[in-house]
mmCIF file of C-alpha atoms and ligand atoms in Angstrom:
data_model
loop_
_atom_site.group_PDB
_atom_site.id
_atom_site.type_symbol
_atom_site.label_atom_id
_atom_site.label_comp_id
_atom_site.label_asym_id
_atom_site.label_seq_id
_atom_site.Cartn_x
_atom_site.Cartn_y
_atom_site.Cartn_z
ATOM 1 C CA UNK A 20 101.340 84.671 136.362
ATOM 2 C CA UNK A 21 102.215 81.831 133.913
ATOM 3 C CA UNK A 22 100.977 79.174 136.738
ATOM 4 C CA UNK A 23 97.880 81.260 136.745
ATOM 5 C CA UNK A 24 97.367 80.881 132.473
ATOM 6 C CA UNK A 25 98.232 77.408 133.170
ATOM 7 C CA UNK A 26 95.551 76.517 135.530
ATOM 8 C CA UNK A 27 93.116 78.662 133.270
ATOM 9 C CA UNK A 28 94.201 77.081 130.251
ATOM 10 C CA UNK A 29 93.634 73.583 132.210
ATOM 11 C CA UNK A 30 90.226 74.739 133.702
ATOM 12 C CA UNK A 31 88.974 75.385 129.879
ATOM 13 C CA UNK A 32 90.243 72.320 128.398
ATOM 14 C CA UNK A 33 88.228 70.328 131.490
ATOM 15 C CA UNK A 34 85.178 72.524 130.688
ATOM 16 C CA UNK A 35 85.638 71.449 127.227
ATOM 17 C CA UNK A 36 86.584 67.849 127.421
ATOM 18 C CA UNK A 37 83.880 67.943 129.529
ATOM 19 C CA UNK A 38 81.016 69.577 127.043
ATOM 20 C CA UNK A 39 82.363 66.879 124.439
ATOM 21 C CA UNK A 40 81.800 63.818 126.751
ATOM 22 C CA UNK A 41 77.920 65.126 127.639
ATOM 23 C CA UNK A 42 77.580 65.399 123.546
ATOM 24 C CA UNK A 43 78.895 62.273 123.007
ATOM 25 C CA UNK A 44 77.297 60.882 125.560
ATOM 26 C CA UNK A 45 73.857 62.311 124.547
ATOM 27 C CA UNK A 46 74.441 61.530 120.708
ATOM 28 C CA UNK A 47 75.256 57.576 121.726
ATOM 29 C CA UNK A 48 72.217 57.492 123.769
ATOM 30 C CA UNK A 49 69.962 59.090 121.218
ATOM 31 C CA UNK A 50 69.994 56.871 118.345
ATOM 32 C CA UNK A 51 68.435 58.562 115.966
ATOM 33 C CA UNK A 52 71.626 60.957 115.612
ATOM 34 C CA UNK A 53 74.213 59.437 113.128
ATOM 35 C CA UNK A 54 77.664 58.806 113.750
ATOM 36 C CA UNK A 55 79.993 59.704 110.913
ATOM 37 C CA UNK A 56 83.175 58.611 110.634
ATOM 38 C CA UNK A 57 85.527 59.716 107.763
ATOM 39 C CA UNK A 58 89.004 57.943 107.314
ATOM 40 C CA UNK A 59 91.350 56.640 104.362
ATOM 41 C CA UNK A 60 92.670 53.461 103.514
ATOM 42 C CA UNK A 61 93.135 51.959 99.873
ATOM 43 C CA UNK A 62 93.782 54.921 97.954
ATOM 44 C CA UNK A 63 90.686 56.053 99.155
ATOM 45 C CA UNK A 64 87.961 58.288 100.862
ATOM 46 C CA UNK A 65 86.229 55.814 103.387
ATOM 47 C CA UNK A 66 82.780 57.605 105.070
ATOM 48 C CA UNK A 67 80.791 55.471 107.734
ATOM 49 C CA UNK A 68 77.205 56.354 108.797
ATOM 50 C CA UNK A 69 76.532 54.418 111.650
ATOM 51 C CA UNK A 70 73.368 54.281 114.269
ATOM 52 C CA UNK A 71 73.295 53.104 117.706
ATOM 53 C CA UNK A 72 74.889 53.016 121.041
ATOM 54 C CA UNK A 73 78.298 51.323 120.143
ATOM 55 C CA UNK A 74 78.680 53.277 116.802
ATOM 56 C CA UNK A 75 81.285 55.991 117.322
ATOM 57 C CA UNK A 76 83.250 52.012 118.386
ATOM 58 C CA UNK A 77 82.190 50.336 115.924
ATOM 59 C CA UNK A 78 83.976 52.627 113.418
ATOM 60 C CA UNK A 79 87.156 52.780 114.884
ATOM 61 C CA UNK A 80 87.553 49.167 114.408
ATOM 62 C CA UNK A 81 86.189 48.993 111.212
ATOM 63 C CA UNK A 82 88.520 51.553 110.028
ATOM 64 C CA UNK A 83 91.543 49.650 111.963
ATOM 65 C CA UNK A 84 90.486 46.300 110.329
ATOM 66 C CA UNK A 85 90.457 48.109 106.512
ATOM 67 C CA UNK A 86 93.719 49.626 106.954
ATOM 68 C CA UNK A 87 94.892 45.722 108.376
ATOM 69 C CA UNK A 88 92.972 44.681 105.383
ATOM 70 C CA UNK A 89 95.117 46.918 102.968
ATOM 71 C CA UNK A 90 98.523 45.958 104.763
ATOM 72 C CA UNK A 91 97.273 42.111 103.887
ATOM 73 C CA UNK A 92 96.455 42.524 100.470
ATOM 74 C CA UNK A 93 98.114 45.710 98.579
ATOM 75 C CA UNK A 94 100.669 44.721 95.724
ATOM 76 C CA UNK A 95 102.239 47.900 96.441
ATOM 77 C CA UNK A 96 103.061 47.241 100.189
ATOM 78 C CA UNK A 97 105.958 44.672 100.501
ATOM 79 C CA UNK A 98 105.307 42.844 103.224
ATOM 80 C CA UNK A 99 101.209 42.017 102.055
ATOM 81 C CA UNK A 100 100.784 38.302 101.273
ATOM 82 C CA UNK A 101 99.743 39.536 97.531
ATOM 83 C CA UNK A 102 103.854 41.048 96.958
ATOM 84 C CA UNK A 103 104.536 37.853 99.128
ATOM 85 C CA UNK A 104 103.211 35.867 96.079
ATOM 86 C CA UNK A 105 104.126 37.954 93.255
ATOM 87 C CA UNK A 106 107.944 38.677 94.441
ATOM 88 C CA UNK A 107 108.035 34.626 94.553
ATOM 89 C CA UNK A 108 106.771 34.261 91.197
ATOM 90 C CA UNK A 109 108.149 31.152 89.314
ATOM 91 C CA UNK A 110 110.184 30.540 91.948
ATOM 92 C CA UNK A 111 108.253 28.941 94.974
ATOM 93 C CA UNK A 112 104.869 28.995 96.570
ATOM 94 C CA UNK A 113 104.397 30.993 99.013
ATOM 95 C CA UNK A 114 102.419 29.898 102.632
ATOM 96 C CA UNK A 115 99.200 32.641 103.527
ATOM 97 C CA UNK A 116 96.884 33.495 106.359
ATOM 98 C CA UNK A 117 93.515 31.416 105.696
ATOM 99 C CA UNK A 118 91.956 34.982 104.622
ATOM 100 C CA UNK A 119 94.183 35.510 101.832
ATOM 101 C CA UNK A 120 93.451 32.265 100.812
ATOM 102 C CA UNK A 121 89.608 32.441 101.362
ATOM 103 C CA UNK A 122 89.862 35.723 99.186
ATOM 104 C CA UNK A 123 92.051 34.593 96.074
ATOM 105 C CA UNK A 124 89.974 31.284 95.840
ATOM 106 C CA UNK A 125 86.580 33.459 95.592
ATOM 107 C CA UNK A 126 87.830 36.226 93.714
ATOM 108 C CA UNK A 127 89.731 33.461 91.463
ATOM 109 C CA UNK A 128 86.185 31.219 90.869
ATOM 110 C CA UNK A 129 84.778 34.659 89.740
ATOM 111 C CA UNK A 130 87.243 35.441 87.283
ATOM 112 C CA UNK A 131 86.698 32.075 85.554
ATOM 113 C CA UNK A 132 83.363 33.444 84.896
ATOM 114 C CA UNK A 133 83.717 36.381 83.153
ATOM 115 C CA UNK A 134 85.197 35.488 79.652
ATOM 116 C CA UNK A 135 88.592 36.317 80.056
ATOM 117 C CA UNK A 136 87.596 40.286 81.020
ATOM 118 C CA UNK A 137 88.501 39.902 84.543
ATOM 119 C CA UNK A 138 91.852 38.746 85.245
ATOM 120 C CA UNK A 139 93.368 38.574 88.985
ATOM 121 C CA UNK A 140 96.810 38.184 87.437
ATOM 122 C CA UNK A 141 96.443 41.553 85.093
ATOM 123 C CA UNK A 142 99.091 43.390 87.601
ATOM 124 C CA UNK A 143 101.952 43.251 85.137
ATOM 125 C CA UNK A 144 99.749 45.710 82.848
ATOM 126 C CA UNK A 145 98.324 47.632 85.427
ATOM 127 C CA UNK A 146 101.686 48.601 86.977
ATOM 128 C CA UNK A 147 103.110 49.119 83.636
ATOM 129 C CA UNK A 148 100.632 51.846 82.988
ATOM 130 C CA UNK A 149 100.870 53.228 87.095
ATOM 131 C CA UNK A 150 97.353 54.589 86.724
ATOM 132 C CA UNK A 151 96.795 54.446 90.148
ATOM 133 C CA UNK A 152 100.321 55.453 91.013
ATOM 134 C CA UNK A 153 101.763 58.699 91.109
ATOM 135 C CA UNK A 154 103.511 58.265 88.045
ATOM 136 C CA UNK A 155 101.308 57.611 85.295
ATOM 137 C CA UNK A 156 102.704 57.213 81.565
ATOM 138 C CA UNK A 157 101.691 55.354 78.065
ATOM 139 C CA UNK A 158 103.800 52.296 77.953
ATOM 140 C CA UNK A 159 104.993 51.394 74.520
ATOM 141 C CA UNK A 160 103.071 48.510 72.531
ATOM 142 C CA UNK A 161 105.883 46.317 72.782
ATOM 143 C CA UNK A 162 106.303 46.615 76.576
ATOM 144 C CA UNK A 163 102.132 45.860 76.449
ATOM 145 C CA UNK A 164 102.533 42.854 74.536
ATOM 146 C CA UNK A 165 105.443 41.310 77.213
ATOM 147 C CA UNK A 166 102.913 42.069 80.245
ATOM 148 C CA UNK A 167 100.164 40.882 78.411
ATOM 149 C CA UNK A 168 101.697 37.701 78.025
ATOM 150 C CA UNK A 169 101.972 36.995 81.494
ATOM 151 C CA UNK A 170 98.318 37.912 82.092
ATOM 152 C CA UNK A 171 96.675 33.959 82.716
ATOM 153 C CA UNK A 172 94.813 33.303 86.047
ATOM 154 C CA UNK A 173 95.358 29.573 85.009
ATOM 155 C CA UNK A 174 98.688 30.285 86.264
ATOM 156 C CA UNK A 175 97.352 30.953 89.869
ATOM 157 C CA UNK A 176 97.944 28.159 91.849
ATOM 158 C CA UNK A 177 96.223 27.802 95.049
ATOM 159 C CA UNK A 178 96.869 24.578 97.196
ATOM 160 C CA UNK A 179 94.331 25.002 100.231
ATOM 161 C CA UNK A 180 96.125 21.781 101.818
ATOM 162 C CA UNK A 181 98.920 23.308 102.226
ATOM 163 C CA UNK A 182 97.687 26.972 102.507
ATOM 164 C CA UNK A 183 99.655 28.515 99.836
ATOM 165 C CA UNK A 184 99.434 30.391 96.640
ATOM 166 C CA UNK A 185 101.865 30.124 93.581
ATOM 167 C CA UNK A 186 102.177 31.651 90.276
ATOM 168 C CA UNK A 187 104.077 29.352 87.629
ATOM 169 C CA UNK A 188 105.977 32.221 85.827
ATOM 170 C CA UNK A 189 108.662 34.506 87.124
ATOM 171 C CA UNK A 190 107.052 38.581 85.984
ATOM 172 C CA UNK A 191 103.480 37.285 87.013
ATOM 173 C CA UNK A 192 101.307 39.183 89.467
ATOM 174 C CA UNK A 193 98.124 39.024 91.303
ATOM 175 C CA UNK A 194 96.060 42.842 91.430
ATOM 176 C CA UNK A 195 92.729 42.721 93.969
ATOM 177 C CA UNK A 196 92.201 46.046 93.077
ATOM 178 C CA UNK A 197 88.997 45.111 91.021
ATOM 179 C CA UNK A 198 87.485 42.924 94.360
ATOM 180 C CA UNK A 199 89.204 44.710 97.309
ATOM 181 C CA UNK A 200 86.750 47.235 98.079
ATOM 182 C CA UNK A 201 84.109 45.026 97.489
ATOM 183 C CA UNK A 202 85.341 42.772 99.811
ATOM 184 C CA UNK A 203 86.170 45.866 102.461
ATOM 185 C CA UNK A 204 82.372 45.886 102.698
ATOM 186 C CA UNK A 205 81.971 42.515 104.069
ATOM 187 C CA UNK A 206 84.543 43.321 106.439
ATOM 188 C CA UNK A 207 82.067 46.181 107.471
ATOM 189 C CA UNK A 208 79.010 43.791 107.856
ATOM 190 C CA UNK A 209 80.743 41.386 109.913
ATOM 191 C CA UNK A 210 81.888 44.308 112.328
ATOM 192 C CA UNK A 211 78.785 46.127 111.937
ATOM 193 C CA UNK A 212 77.085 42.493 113.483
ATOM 194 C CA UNK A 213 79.553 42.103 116.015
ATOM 195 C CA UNK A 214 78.879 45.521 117.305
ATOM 196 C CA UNK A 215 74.933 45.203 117.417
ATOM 197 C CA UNK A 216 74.745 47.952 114.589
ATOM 198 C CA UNK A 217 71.530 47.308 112.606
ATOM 199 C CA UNK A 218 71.709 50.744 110.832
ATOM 200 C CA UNK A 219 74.483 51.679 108.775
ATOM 201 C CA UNK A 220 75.913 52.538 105.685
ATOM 202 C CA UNK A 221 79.833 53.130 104.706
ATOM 203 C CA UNK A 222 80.889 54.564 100.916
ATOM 204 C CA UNK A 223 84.614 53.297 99.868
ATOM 205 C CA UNK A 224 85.553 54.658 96.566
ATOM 206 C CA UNK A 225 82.563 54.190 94.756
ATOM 207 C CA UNK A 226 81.564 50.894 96.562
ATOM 208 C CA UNK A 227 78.326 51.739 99.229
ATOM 209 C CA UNK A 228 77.478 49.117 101.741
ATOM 210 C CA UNK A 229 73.868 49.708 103.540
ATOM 211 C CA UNK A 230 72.637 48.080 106.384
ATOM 212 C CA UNK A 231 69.328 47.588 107.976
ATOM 213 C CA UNK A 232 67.066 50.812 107.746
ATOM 214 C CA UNK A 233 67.263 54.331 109.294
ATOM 215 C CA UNK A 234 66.186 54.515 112.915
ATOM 216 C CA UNK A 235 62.268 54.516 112.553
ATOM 217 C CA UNK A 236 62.368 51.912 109.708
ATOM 218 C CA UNK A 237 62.933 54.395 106.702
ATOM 219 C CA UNK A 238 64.706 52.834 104.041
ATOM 220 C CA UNK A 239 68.245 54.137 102.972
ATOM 221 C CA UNK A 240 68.174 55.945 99.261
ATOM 222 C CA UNK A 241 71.429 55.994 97.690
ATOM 223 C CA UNK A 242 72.402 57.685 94.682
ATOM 224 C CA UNK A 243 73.910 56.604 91.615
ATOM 225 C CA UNK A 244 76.651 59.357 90.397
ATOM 226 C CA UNK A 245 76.145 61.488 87.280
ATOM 227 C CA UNK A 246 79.594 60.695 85.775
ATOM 228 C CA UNK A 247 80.249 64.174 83.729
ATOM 229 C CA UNK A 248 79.676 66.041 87.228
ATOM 230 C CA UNK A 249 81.254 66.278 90.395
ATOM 231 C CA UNK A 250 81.223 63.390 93.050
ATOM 232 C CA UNK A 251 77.564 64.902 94.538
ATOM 233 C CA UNK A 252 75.669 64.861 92.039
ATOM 234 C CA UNK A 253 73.245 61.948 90.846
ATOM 235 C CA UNK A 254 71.383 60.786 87.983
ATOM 236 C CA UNK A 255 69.086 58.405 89.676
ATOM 237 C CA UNK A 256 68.531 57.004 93.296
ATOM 238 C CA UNK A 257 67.580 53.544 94.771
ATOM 239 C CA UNK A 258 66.051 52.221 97.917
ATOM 240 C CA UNK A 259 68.356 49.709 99.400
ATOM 241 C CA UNK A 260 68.737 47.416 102.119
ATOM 242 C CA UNK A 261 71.812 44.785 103.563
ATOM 243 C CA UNK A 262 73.158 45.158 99.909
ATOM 244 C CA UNK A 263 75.973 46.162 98.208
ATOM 245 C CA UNK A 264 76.440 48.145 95.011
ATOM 246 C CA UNK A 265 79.711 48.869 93.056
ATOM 247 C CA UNK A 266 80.259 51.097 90.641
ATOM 248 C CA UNK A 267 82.640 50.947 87.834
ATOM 249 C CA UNK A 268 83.674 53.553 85.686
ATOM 250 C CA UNK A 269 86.897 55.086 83.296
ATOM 251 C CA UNK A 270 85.924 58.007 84.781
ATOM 252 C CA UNK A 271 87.047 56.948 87.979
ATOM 253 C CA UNK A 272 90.832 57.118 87.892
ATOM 254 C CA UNK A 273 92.589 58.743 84.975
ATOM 255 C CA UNK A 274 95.260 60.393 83.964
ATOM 256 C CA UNK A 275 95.685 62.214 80.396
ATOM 257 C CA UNK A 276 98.388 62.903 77.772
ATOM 258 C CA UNK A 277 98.170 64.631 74.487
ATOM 259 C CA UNK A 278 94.525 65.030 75.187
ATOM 260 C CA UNK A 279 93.772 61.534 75.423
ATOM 261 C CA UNK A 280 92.429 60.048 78.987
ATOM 262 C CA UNK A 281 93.666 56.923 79.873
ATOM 263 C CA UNK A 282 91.612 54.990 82.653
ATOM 264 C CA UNK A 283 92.289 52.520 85.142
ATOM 265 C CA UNK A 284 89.930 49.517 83.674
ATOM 266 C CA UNK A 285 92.460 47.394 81.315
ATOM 267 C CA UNK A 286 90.854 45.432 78.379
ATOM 268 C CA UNK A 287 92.978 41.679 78.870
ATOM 269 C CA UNK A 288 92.380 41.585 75.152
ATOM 270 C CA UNK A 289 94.520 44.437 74.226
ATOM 271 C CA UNK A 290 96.204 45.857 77.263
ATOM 272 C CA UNK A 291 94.732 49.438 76.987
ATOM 273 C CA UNK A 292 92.053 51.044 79.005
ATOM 274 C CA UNK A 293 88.893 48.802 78.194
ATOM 275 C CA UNK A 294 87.475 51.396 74.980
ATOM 276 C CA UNK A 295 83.670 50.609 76.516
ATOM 277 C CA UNK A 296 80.575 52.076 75.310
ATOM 278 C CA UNK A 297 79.578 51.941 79.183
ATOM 279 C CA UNK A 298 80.095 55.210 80.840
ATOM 280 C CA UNK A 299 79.491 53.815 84.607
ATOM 281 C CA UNK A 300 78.093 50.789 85.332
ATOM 282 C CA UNK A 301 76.703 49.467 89.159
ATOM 283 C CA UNK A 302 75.715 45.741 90.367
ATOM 284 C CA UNK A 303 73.756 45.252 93.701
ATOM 285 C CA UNK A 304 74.750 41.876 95.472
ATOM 286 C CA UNK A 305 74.588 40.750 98.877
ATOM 287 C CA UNK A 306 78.246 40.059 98.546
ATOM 288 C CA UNK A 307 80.327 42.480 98.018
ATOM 289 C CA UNK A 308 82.907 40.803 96.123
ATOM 290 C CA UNK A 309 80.707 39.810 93.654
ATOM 291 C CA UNK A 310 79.492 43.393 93.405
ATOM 292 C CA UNK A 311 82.972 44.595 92.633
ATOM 293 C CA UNK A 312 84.259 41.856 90.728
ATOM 294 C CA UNK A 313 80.675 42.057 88.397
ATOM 295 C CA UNK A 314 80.885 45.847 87.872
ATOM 296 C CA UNK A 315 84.769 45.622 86.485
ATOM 297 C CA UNK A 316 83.588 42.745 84.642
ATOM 298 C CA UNK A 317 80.340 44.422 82.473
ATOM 299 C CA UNK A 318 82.464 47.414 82.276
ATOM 300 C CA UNK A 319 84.840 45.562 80.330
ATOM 301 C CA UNK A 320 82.435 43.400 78.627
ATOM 302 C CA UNK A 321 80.213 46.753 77.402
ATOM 303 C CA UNK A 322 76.412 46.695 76.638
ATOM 304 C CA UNK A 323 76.170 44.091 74.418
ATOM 305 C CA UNK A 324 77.267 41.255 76.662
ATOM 306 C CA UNK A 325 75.960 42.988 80.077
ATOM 307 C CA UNK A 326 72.682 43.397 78.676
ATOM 308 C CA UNK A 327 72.910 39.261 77.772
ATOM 309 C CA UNK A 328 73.728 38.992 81.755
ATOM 310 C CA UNK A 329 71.097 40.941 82.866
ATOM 311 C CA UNK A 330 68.347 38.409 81.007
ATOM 312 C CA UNK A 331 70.256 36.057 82.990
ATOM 313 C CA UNK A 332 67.530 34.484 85.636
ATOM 314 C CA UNK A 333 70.742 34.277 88.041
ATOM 315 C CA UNK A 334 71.835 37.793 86.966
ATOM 316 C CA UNK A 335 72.987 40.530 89.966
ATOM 317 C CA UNK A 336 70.516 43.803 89.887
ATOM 318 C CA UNK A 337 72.420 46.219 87.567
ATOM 319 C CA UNK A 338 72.544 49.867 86.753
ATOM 320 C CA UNK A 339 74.324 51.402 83.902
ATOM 321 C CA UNK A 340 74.667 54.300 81.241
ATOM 322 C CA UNK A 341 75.868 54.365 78.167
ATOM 323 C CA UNK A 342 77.833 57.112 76.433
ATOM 324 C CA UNK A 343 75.120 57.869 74.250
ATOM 325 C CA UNK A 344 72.954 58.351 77.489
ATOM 326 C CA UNK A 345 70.501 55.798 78.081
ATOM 327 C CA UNK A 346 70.295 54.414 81.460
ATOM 328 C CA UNK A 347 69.287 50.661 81.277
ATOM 329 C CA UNK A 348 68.359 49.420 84.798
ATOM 330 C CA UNK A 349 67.291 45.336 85.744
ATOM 331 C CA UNK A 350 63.355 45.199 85.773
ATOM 332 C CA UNK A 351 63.960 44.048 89.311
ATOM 333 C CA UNK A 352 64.883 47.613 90.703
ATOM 334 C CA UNK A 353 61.806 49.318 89.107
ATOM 335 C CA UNK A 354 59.743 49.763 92.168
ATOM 336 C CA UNK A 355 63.147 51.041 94.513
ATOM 337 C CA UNK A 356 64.481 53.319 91.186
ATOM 338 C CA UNK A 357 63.804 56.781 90.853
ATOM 339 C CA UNK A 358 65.429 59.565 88.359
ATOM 340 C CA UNK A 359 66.691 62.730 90.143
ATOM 341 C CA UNK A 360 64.501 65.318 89.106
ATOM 342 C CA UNK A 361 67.243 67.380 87.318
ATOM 343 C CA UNK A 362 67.036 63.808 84.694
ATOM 344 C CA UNK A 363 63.564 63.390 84.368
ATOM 345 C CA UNK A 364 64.079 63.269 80.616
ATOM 346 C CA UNK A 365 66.744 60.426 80.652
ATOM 347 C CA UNK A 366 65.837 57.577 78.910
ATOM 348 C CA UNK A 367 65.406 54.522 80.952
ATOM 349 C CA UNK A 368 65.390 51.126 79.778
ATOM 350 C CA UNK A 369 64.037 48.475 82.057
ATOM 351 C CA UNK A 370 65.615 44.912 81.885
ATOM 352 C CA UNK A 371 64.056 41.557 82.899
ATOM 353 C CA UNK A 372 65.637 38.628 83.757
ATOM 354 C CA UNK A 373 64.427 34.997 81.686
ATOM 355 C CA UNK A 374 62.500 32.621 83.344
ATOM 356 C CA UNK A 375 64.577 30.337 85.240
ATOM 357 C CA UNK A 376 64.520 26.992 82.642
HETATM 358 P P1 AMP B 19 87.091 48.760 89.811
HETATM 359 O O1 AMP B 19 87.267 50.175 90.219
HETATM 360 O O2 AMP B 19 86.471 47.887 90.839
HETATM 361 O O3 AMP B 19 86.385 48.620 88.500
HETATM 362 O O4 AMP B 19 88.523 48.114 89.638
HETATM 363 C C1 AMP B 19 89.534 48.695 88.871
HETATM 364 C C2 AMP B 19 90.849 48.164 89.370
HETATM 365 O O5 AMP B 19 90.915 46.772 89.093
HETATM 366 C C3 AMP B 19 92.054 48.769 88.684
HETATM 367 O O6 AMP B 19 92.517 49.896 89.378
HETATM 368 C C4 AMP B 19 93.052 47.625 88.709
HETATM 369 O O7 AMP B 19 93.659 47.547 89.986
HETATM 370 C C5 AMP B 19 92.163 46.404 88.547
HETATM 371 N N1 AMP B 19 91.896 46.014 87.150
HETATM 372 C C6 AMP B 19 92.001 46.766 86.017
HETATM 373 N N2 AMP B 19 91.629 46.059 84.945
HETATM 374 C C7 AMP B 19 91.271 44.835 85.394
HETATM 375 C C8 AMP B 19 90.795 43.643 84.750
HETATM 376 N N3 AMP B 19 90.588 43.569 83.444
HETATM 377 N N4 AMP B 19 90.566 42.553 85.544
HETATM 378 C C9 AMP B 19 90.767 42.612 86.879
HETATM 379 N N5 AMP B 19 91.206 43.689 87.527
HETATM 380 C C10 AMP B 19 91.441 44.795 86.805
HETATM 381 MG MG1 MG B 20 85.359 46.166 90.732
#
């Protein structure tokens, strides 16, 4: 009797594993059918949309790569080059993988750019306040002003001759948090390419990379999120193609004590949450490194100095609201912008960019 269940039990399972590999089958030939892929890495919710024959593939080694990716470059995992170089800190340099390298010298040019409110070395502030630990708390001011001290990306070191990275002062620390998932998304276009996807689009934690067009040639519409409601709804949408666009926001990750939310986007100035009078703020790029880094970077700097970027003539496409609710959106996304219909009263301000001298 128990054979009997056992050969029955077998025969379904074959029927079954059968049934799957005809769907499967049919929904790799048919490539107009998405294939979604859902998967965490980086503290995060990872979705991938991908068309074409090799998709369901393509994903599983996209997702291997990110979580490779994170085991690289996480200050909290020991073994990453990035606790490599901050355990090491005043002491010695410390050799890397040409990646890491490849990654702190971008991400380190960038900072340079943005005034002083991007720092790569702000990890002895953001691990004093845990916000995107599991153990959150309000440091005291005079614990902020020792980790503020040690904040100085002049202090990272890189020596691409001899492939290594060095910080000069022991309690210094490197954070790619504000870049990382940016960057994840050029690990999806490479591995998109190398697949012979041409339509695709993944969403990590706020960051959405889109490539090509839907099967058909339809162009992709993404949304950007309505902050004060849940993660679905929108206050606007955009055409996009083979771009990036990051989104920044306190709203993000927070945690709150005596009825005051603290969020994960440190001011270097003062070592608190950055008090911004931008609610959410998005930049398009090709590269998504720039995307991230940009979006931390006018969320820090608030309207006054991202609305001097955005005349910029080299200035990223950029989307962002303010918390007295105006949207202001670069001139250049006019045409692919559109308000969700539950906003059609928002006011919208349109940017342009200077004339190139
Ligand atoms: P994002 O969500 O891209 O805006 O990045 C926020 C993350 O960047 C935080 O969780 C920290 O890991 C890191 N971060 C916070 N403040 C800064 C800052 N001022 N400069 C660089 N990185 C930061
Ligand atoms: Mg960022």
């Amino acid at each position: 009797m128990k054979k009997k269940i056992g050969i029955a039990a077998a025969a379904v399972i074959l029927a079954l594993a059968l049934l799957a590999g005809i769907l499967l089958g049919r929904s790799q030939e048919n490539a107009s059918s998405p294939q979604v892929y859902t998967g965490f890495a980086m503290s995060t919710v990872i979705t991938q949309t991908a068309y074409g024959k090799k998709a369901a593939e393509a994903e599983i080694e996209l997702q291997r790569r990110l979580q490779a990716f994170e085991n690289r470059f996480s200050m909290f995992l020991a073994q990453s080059d990035i606790a490599r170089i901050n355990a090491a800190a005043g002491k010695s340099p410390v050799s890397v993988s040409g990646e890491t390298m490849g990654l702190l010298k971008r991400a380190l040019e960038l900072s340079k750019t943005s005034q002083g409110a991007f720092q790569l070395t702000i990890a002895p502030v953001t691990q004093l306040w845990g916000i995107t630990t599991d153990h959150p708390r309000v440091p005291g001011a005079d614990e902020i002003a020792r980790a503020l001290a040690l904040v100085d990306d002049d202090d990272l070191i890189l020596n691409e001759e001899e492939g290594t990275a060095y910080l000069r002062r022991e309690g210094q620390a490197v954070d790619l948090g504000g870049v990382a998932k940016g960057t994840a998304c050029e690990l999806a276009r490479e591995t998109y390419e190398e697949y012979g996807i041409d339509s695709a689009w993944l969403s990590i934690g706020g960051n959405i990379y889109v490539r090509g067009e839907k099967p058909g040639g339809t162009p992709f519409r993404i949304g950007f999120r309505d902050p004060y409601q849940t993660e679905n709804s929108y206050l606007a949408s955009f055409q996009m193609k083979d771009r990036v666009l990051a989104v920044s926001g306190g709203y993000e990750r927070y945690f709150e004590e005596n009825g005051v939310r603290y969020h994960h986007i440190i001011d270097p100035a003062t070592g608190y949450p950055a008090e911004s009078d931008i609610v959410s703020a998005g930049v398009f790029a090709q590269e998504g490194t720039l995307a991230d880094f940009m979006s931390t970077t006018l969320f820090v700097w608030g309207s006054g100095r991202t609305l001097e970027y955005m005349r910029r003539p080299d200035a990223c496409d950029v989307i962002f609201l303010t918390d007295t609710g105006t949207l202001y959106v670069s001139e250049s996304l006019r045409d692919s912008f559109e308000l969700e219909e539950t906003h059609a009263d928002m006011p919208v301000v349109f940017v342009e960019r200077r004339e190139a001298a």
